[in-house]
Coordinates of C-alpha atoms in Angstrom, one line a residue:
X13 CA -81.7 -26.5 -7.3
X14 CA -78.2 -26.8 -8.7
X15 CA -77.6 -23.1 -7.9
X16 CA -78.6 -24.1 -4.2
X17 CA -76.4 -27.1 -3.9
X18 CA -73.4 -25.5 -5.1
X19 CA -73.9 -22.2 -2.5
X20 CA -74.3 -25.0 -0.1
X21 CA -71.0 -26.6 -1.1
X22 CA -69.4 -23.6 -0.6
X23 CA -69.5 -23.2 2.6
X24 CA -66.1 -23.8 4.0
X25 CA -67.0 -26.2 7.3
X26 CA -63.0 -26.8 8.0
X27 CA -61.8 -25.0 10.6
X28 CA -59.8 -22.5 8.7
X29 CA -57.2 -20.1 10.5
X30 CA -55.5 -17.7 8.3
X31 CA -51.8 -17.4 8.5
X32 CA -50.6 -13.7 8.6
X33 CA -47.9 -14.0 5.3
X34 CA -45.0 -11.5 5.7
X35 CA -42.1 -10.0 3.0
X36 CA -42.9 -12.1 -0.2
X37 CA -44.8 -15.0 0.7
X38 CA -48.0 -13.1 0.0
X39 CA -46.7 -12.8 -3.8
X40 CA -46.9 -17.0 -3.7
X41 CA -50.3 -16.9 -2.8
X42 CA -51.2 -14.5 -5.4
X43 CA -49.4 -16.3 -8.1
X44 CA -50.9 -19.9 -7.2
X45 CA -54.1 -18.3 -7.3
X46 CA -53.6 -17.0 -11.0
X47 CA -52.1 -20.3 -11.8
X48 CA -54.9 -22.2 -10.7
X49 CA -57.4 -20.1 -12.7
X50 CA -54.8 -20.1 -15.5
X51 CA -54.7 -24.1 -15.8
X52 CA -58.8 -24.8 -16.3
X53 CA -58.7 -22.1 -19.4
X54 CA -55.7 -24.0 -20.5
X55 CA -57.8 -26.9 -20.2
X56 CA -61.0 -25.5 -21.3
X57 CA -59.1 -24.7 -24.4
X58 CA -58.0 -28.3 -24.8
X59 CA -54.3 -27.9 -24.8
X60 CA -51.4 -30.1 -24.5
X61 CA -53.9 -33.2 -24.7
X62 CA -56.5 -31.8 -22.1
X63 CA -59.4 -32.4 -22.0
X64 CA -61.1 -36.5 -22.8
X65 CA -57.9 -38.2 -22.0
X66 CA -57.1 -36.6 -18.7
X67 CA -53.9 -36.2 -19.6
X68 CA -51.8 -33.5 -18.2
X69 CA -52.1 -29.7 -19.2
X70 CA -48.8 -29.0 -20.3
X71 CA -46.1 -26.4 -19.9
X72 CA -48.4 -23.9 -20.8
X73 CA -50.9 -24.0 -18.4
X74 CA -48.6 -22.4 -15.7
X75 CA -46.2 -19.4 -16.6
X76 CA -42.3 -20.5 -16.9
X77 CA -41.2 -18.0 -14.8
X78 CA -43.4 -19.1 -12.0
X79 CA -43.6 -22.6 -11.6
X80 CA -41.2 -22.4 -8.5
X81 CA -42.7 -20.3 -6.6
X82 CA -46.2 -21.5 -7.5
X83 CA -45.9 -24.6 -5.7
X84 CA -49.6 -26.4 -5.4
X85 CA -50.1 -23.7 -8.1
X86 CA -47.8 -25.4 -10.9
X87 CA -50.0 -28.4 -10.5
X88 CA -53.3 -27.1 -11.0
X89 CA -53.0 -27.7 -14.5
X90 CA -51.5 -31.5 -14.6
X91 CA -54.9 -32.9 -14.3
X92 CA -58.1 -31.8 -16.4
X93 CA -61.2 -32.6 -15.0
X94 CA -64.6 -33.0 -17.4
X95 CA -66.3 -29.7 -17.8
X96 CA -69.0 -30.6 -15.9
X97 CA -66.9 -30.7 -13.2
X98 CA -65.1 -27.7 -13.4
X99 CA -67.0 -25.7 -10.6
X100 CA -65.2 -28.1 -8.3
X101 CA -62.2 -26.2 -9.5
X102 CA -63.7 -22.5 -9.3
X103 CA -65.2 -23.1 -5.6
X104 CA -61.4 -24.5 -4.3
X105 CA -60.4 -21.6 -5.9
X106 CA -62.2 -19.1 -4.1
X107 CA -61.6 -20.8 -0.9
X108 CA -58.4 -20.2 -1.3
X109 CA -59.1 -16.3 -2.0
X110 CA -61.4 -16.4 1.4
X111 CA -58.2 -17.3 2.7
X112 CA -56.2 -14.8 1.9
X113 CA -58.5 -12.2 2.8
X114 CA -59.2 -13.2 5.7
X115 CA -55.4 -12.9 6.3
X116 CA -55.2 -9.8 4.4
X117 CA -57.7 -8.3 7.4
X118 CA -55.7 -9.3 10.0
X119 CA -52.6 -7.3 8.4
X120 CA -54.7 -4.3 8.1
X121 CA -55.8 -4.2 11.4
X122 CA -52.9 -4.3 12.7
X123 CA -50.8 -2.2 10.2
X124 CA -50.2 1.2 11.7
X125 CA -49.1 2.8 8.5
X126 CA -51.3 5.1 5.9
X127 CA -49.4 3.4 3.6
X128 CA -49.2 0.0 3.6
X129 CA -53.5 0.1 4.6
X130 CA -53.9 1.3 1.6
X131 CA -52.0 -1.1 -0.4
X132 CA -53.7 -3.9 1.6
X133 CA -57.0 -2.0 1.1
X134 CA -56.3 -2.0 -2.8
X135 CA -55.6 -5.6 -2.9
X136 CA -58.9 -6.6 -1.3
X137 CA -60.6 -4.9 -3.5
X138 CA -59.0 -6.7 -6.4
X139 CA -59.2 -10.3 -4.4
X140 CA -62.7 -9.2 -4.3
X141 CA -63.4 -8.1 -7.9
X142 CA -62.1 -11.8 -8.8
X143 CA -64.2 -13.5 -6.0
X144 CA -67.1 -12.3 -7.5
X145 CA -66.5 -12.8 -10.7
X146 CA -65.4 -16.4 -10.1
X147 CA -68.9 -17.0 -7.9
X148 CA -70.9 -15.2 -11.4
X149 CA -69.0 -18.1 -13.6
X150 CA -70.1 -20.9 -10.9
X151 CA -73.7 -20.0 -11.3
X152 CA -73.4 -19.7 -14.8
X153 CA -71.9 -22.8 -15.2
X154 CA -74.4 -24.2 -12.9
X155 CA -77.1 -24.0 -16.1
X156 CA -75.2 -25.6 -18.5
X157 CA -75.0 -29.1 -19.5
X158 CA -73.1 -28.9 -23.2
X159 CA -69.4 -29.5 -22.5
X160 CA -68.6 -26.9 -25.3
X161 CA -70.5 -24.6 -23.8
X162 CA -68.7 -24.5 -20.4
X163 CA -65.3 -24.6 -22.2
X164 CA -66.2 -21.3 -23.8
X165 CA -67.7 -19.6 -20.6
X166 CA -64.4 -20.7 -18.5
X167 CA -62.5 -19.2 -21.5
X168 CA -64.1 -16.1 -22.0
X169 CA -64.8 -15.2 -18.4
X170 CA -61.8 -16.2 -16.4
X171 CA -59.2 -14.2 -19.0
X172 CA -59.1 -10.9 -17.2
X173 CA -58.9 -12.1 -13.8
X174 CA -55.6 -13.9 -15.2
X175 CA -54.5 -10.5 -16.5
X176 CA -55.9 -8.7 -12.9
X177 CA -53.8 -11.3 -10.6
X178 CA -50.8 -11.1 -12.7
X179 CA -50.6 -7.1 -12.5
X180 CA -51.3 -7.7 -8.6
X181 CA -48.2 -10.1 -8.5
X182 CA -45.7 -7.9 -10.4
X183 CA -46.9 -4.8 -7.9
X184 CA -46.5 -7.3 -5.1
X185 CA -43.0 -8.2 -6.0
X186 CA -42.0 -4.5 -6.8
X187 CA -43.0 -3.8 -3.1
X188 CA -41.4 -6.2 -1.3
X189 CA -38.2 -5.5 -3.2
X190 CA -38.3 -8.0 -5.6
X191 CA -39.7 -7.3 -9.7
X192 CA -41.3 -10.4 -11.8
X193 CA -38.6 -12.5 -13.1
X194 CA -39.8 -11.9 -16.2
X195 CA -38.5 -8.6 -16.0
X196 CA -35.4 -9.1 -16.3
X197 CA -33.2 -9.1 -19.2
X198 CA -31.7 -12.4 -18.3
X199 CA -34.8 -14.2 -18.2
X200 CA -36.1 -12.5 -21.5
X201 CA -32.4 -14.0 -23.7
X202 CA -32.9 -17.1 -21.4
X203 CA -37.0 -17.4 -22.6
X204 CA -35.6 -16.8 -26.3
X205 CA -33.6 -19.3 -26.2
X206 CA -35.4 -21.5 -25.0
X207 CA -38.6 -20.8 -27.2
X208 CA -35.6 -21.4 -30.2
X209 CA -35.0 -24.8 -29.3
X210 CA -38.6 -26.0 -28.1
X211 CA -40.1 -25.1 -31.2
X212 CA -37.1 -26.8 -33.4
X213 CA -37.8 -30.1 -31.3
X214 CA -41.5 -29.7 -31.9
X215 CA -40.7 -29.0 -35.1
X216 CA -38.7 -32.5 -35.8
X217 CA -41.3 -34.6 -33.2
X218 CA -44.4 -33.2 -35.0
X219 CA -43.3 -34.0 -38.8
X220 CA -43.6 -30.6 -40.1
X221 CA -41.6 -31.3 -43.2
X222 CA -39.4 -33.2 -45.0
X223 CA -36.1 -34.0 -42.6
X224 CA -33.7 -32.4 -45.0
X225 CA -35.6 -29.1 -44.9
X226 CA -36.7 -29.1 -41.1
X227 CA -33.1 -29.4 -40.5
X228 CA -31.9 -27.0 -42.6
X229 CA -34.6 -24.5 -41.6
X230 CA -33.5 -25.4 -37.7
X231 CA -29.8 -24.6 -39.0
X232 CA -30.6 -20.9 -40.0
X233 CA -32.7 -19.8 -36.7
X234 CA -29.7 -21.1 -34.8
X235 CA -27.3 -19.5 -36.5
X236 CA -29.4 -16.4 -37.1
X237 CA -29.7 -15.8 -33.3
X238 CA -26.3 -16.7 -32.6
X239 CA -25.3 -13.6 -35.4
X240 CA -28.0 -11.3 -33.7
X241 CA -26.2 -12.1 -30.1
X242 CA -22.9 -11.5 -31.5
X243 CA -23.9 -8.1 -33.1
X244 CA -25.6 -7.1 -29.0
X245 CA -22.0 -8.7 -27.2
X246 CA -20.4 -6.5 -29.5
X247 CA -22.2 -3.5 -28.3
X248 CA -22.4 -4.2 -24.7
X249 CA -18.4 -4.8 -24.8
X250 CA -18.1 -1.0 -27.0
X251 CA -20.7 0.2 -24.2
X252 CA -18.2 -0.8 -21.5
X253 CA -15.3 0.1 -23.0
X254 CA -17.1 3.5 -23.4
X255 CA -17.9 3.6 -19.4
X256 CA -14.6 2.7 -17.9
X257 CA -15.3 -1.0 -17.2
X258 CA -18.8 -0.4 -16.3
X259 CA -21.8 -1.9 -17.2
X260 CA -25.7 -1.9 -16.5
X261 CA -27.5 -4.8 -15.0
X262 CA -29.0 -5.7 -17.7
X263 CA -26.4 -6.0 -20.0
X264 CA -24.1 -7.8 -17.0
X265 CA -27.4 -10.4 -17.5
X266 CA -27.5 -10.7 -21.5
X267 CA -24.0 -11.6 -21.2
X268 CA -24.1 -14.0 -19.0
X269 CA -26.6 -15.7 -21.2
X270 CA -24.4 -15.6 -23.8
X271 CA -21.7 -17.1 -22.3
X272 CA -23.4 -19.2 -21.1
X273 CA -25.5 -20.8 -24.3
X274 CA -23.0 -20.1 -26.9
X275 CA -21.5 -23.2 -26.9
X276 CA -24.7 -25.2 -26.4
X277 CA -26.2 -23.5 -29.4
X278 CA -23.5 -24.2 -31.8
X279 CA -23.8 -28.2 -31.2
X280 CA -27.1 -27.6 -32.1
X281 CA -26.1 -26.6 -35.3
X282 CA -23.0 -29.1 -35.5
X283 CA -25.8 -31.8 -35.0
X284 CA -27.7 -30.5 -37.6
X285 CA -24.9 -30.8 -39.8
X286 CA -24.0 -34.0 -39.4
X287 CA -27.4 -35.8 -38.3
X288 CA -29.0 -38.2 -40.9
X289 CA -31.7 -38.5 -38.6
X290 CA -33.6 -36.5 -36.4
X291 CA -32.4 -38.5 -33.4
X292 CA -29.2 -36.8 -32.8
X293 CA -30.5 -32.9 -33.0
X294 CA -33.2 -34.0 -31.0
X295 CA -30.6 -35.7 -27.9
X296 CA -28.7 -32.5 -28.1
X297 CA -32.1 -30.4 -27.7
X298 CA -33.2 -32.7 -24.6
X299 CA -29.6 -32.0 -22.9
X300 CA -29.7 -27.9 -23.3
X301 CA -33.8 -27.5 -22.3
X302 CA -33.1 -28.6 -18.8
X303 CA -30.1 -26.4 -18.5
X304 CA -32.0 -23.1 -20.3
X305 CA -34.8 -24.0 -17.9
X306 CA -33.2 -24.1 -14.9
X307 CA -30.6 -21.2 -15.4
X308 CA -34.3 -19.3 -16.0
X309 CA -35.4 -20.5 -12.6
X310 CA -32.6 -18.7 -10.9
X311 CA -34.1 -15.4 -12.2
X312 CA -37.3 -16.4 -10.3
X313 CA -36.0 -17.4 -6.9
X314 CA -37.7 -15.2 -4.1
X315 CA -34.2 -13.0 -3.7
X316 CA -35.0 -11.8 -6.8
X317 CA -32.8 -12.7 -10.6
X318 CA -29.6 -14.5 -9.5
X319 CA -26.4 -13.4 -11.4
X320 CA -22.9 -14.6 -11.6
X321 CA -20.9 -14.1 -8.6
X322 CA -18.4 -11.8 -9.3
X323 CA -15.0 -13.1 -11.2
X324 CA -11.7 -12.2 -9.3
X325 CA -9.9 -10.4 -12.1
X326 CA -5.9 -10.3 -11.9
X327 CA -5.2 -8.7 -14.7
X328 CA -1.7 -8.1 -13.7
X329 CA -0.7 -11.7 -12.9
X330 CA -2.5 -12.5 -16.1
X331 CA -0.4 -10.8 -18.6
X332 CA 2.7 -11.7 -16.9
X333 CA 2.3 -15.3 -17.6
X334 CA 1.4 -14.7 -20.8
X335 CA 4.5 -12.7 -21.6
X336 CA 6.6 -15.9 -20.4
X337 CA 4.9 -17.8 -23.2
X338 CA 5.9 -15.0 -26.1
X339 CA 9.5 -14.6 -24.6
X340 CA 10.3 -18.4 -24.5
X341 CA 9.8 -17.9 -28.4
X342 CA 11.5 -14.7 -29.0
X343 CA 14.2 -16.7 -27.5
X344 CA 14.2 -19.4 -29.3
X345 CA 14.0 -17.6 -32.6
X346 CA 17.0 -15.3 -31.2
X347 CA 19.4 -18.5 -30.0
X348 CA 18.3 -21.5 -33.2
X349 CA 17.7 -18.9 -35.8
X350 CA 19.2 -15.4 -35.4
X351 CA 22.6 -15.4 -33.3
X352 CA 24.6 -18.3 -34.8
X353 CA 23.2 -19.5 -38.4
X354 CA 23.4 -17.0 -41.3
X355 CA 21.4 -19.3 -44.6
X356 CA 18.6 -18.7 -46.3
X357 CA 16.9 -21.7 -44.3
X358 CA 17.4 -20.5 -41.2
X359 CA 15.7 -16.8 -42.4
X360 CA 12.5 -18.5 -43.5
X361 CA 13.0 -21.0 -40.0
X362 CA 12.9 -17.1 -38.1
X363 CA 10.0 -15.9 -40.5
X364 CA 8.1 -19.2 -39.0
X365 CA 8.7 -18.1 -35.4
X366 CA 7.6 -14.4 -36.0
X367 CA 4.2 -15.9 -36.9
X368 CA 4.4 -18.2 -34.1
X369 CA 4.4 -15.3 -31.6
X370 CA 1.7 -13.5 -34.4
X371 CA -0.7 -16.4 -33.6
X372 CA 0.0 -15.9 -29.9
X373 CA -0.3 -12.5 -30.1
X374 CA -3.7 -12.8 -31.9
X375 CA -5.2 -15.8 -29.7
X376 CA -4.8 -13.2 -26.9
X377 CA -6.4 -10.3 -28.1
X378 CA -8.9 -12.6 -29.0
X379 CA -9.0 -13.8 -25.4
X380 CA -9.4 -10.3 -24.1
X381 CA -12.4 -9.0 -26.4
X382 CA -14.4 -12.6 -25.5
X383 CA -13.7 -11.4 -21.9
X384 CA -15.0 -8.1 -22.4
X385 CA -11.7 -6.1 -22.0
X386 CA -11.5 -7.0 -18.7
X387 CA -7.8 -5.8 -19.0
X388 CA -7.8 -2.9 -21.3
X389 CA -4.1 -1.9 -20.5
X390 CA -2.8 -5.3 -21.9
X391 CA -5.2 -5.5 -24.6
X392 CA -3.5 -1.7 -25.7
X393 CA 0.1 -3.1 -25.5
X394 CA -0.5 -5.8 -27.5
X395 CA -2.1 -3.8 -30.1
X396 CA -0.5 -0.4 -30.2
X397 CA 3.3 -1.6 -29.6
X398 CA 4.3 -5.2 -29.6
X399 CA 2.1 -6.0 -32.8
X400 CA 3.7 -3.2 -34.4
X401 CA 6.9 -4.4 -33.1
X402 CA 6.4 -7.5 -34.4
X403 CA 5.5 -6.4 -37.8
X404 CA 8.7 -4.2 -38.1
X405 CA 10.8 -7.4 -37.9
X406 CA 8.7 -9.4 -39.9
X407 CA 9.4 -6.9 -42.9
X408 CA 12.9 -6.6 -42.4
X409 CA 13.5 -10.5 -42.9
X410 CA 11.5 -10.2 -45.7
X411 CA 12.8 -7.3 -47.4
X412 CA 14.5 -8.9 -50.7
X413 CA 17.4 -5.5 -51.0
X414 CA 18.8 -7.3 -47.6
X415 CA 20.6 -10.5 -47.6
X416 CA 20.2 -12.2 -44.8
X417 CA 23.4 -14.2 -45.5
X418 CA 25.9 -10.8 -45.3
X419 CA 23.6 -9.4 -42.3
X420 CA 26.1 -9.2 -39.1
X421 CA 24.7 -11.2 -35.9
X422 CA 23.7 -7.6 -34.5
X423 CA 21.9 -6.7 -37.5
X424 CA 19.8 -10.1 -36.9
X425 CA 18.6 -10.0 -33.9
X426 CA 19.0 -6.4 -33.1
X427 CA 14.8 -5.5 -33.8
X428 CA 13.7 -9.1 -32.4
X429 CA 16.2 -7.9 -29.4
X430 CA 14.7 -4.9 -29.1
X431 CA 11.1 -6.8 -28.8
X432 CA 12.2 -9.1 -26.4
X433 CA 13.8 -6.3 -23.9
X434 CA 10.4 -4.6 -24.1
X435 CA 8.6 -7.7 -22.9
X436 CA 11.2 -8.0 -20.3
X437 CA 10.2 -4.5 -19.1
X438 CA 6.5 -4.8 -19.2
X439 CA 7.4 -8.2 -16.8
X440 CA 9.2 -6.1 -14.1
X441 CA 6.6 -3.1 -14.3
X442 CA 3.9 -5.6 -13.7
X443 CA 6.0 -7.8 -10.8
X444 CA 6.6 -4.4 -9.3
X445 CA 2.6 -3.0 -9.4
X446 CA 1.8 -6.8 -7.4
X447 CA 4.8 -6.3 -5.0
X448 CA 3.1 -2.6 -4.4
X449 CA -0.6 -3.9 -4.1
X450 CA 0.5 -6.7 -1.1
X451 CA 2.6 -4.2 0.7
X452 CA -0.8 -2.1 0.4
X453 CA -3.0 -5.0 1.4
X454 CA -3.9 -6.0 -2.0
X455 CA -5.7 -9.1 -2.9
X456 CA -3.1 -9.7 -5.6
X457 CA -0.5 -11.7 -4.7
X458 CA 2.7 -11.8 -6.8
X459 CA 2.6 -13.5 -9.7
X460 CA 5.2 -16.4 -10.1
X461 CA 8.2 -16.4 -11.8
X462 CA 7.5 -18.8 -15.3

């Protein structure tokens, strides 16, 4: 009898007409119905709360990557109803699965390619294959009253078509131009991270130690990931160093995670640091999730893993400001320290300046490297001339056989001089490449004089 009643409910009396879906769309449909069948296991299994209190399912009951695009999907797991019920659930979604075949025929009869009939004729067969299996579960459900019973059923007979739905998304999204988001080496850091912080937070919510050791222990995962990034940044920069400024998308994508979530991370660890409570690491948790999970959802809009537009690089305007800043101190260590005053005060005064322009020198280079050598050429005059440069002078001041006291003015300046003029030079070479690129229709633009 209750086998009859539910074949009777089946029957779809609406008046159903199938829209054709074109380009993507059809992945949607395929992904809501996985959801859909993902969120009763979830809450046959009981999770996040499911199950006697009604209560929602939880982020796990729908995929990260696809709660976008899933739209009526993502909400198939918010509400649990009792196992007795779940049949409801099963026979919505095969109606939905009617459907989409129905649309699916449409497309093939009026698809004039060998190709894309068979690719419709493939998915059929695999909307069907579910179908089935879906109605087998309703009619085995049908002769069950234990509640336990019908948790294990859903659990044990719904798995694969989660497995067979997702494989039919991913091929979906390959073909219409588009891979899974979850693909992508963006999304992948992105999930890390967040999985990092989620399960320090649950970690502090849930009690799973004393305070004093949870935060400690949240301490070293942070900073342990932060090293392992640092060590892959490293190699991505040699890697595009190595190919002439070049870089694959993937590795364009792991460091624009990094970039992006260093600096979150490490107040993460500040705040465990510094926290007496939990209260504190937690806030700064709850401020970076939505961020993570939201820079994760650009990876899953339907055109496909967003990326940074690209950065306007003027590498030449760049370094000639720069070289403003280190010339306004060669000259002041030339003019307060070197051309009139000849004590020992104002040598160590001019030893000073020289690692002045040192800490300029090595703030830059730092500069470069965290920008991936954008600008290679500057990077090697910093390193393979004025550095050296700078050293030279720096030894002669402190070279004890000299007195600086019975050194003439030339002798003084005539090395920090010689630095400064080769500045100078660098400054006209580079106002004179920007000069070029506008009269060649550049994008430069001169730089300004400082």
């Amino acid at each position: 009898v209750n086998g009859e009643i539910m074949r009777v409910m089946m029957i779809d009396v609406q008046d159903r007409r199938p829209v054709i879906v074109e380009g993507c769309d059809e992945c949607d449909v395929y992904k809501e119905i996985r959801d859909k069948i993902q969120g009763l296991i979830d809450c046959a299994k009981g999770e996040d709360g499911a199950g006697e209190d009604d209560t929602a399912a939880g982020d796990d009951a729908v995929p990260a990557d696809d709660t976008a695009a899933a739209g009526e999907g993502g909400e198939a797991a918010a509400e649990c109803m009792p196992p007795a019920m779940y049949f409801m659930d099963l026979m919505d979604i095969n109606r939905m699965i009617d459907s989409q075949t129905e649309s699916m025929f449409n497309q093939l009869f009026q698809s004039m390619e060998d190709s894309e009939r068979t690719n419709i004729e493939a998915n059929l067969n695999t909307l069907k294959a579910v179908r089935e299996n879906i109605e087998e579960t309703i009619q085995k459900l049908s002769r069950m009253e234990d509640d336990e019973r019908i948790k294990r059923q859903v659990q044990s007979s719904l798995s694969g078509d989660v497995d067979t739905l997702t494989d039919l998304v991913e091929d979906c999204l390959k073909n219409c131009g588009q891979s899974g988001c979850e693909d992508s080496c963006g999304y992948q850091q992105l999930d890390k991270v967040r999985k990092l912080i989620q399960g320090i937070k649950d970690d502090f919510e849930n009690g799973a130690g004393e305070f004093e050791e949870t935060k400690e222990e949240a301490r070293r995962q942070v900073m342990t990931y932060i090293s392992e990034t640092n060590k892959d940044m490293n190699g991505i920069i040699m890697r595009k160093v190595e190919n002439d400024g070049m870089l694959e998308q993937c590795d364009k994508e792991k460091l624009d995670v990094f970039d992006q979530t260093k600096n979150p991370l490490w107040m993460v660890v500040n705040s465990t640091i510094f926290s007496e409570d939990q209260n504190p690491i937690v806030a700064v948790i709850d401020g970076l999730l939505p961020l993570v999970n939201e820079s994760i959802e650009g990876y899953c809009q339907k055109d496909g893993p967003t990326t940074k537009p690209p950065e306007v690089e003027n590498c030449n305007k760049d370094e000639y400001v720069k070289i403003a800043d280190y010339v306004e101190r060669v000259d002041q260590i030339i003019q307060e320290n070197l051309f009139k005053p000849d004590d020992d005060g104002a040598k160590i005064q001019a030893q000073l300046g020289f690692l002045d322009v040192k800490k300029l020198f090595d703030k830059r280079i730092e500069e470069l490297f965290n920008g991936d050598v954008k600008c290679p050429d500057e990077l090697d005059k910093l390193k393979k001339e004025w550095m050296p440069s700078l050293n030279k002078c720096m030894a002669e001041f402190m070279n004890s056989n000299k007195q600086f006291s019975n050194m003439t003015r030339l002798e003084r300046i005539q090395c920090t001089k010689e630095l400064r003029v080769a500045m100078e030079a660098r400054r006209a070479e580079l106002l004179q490449k920007e000069l070029e690129a506008i009269e060649a229709g550049g994008a430069g633009g001169a730089p300004e004089e400082a």
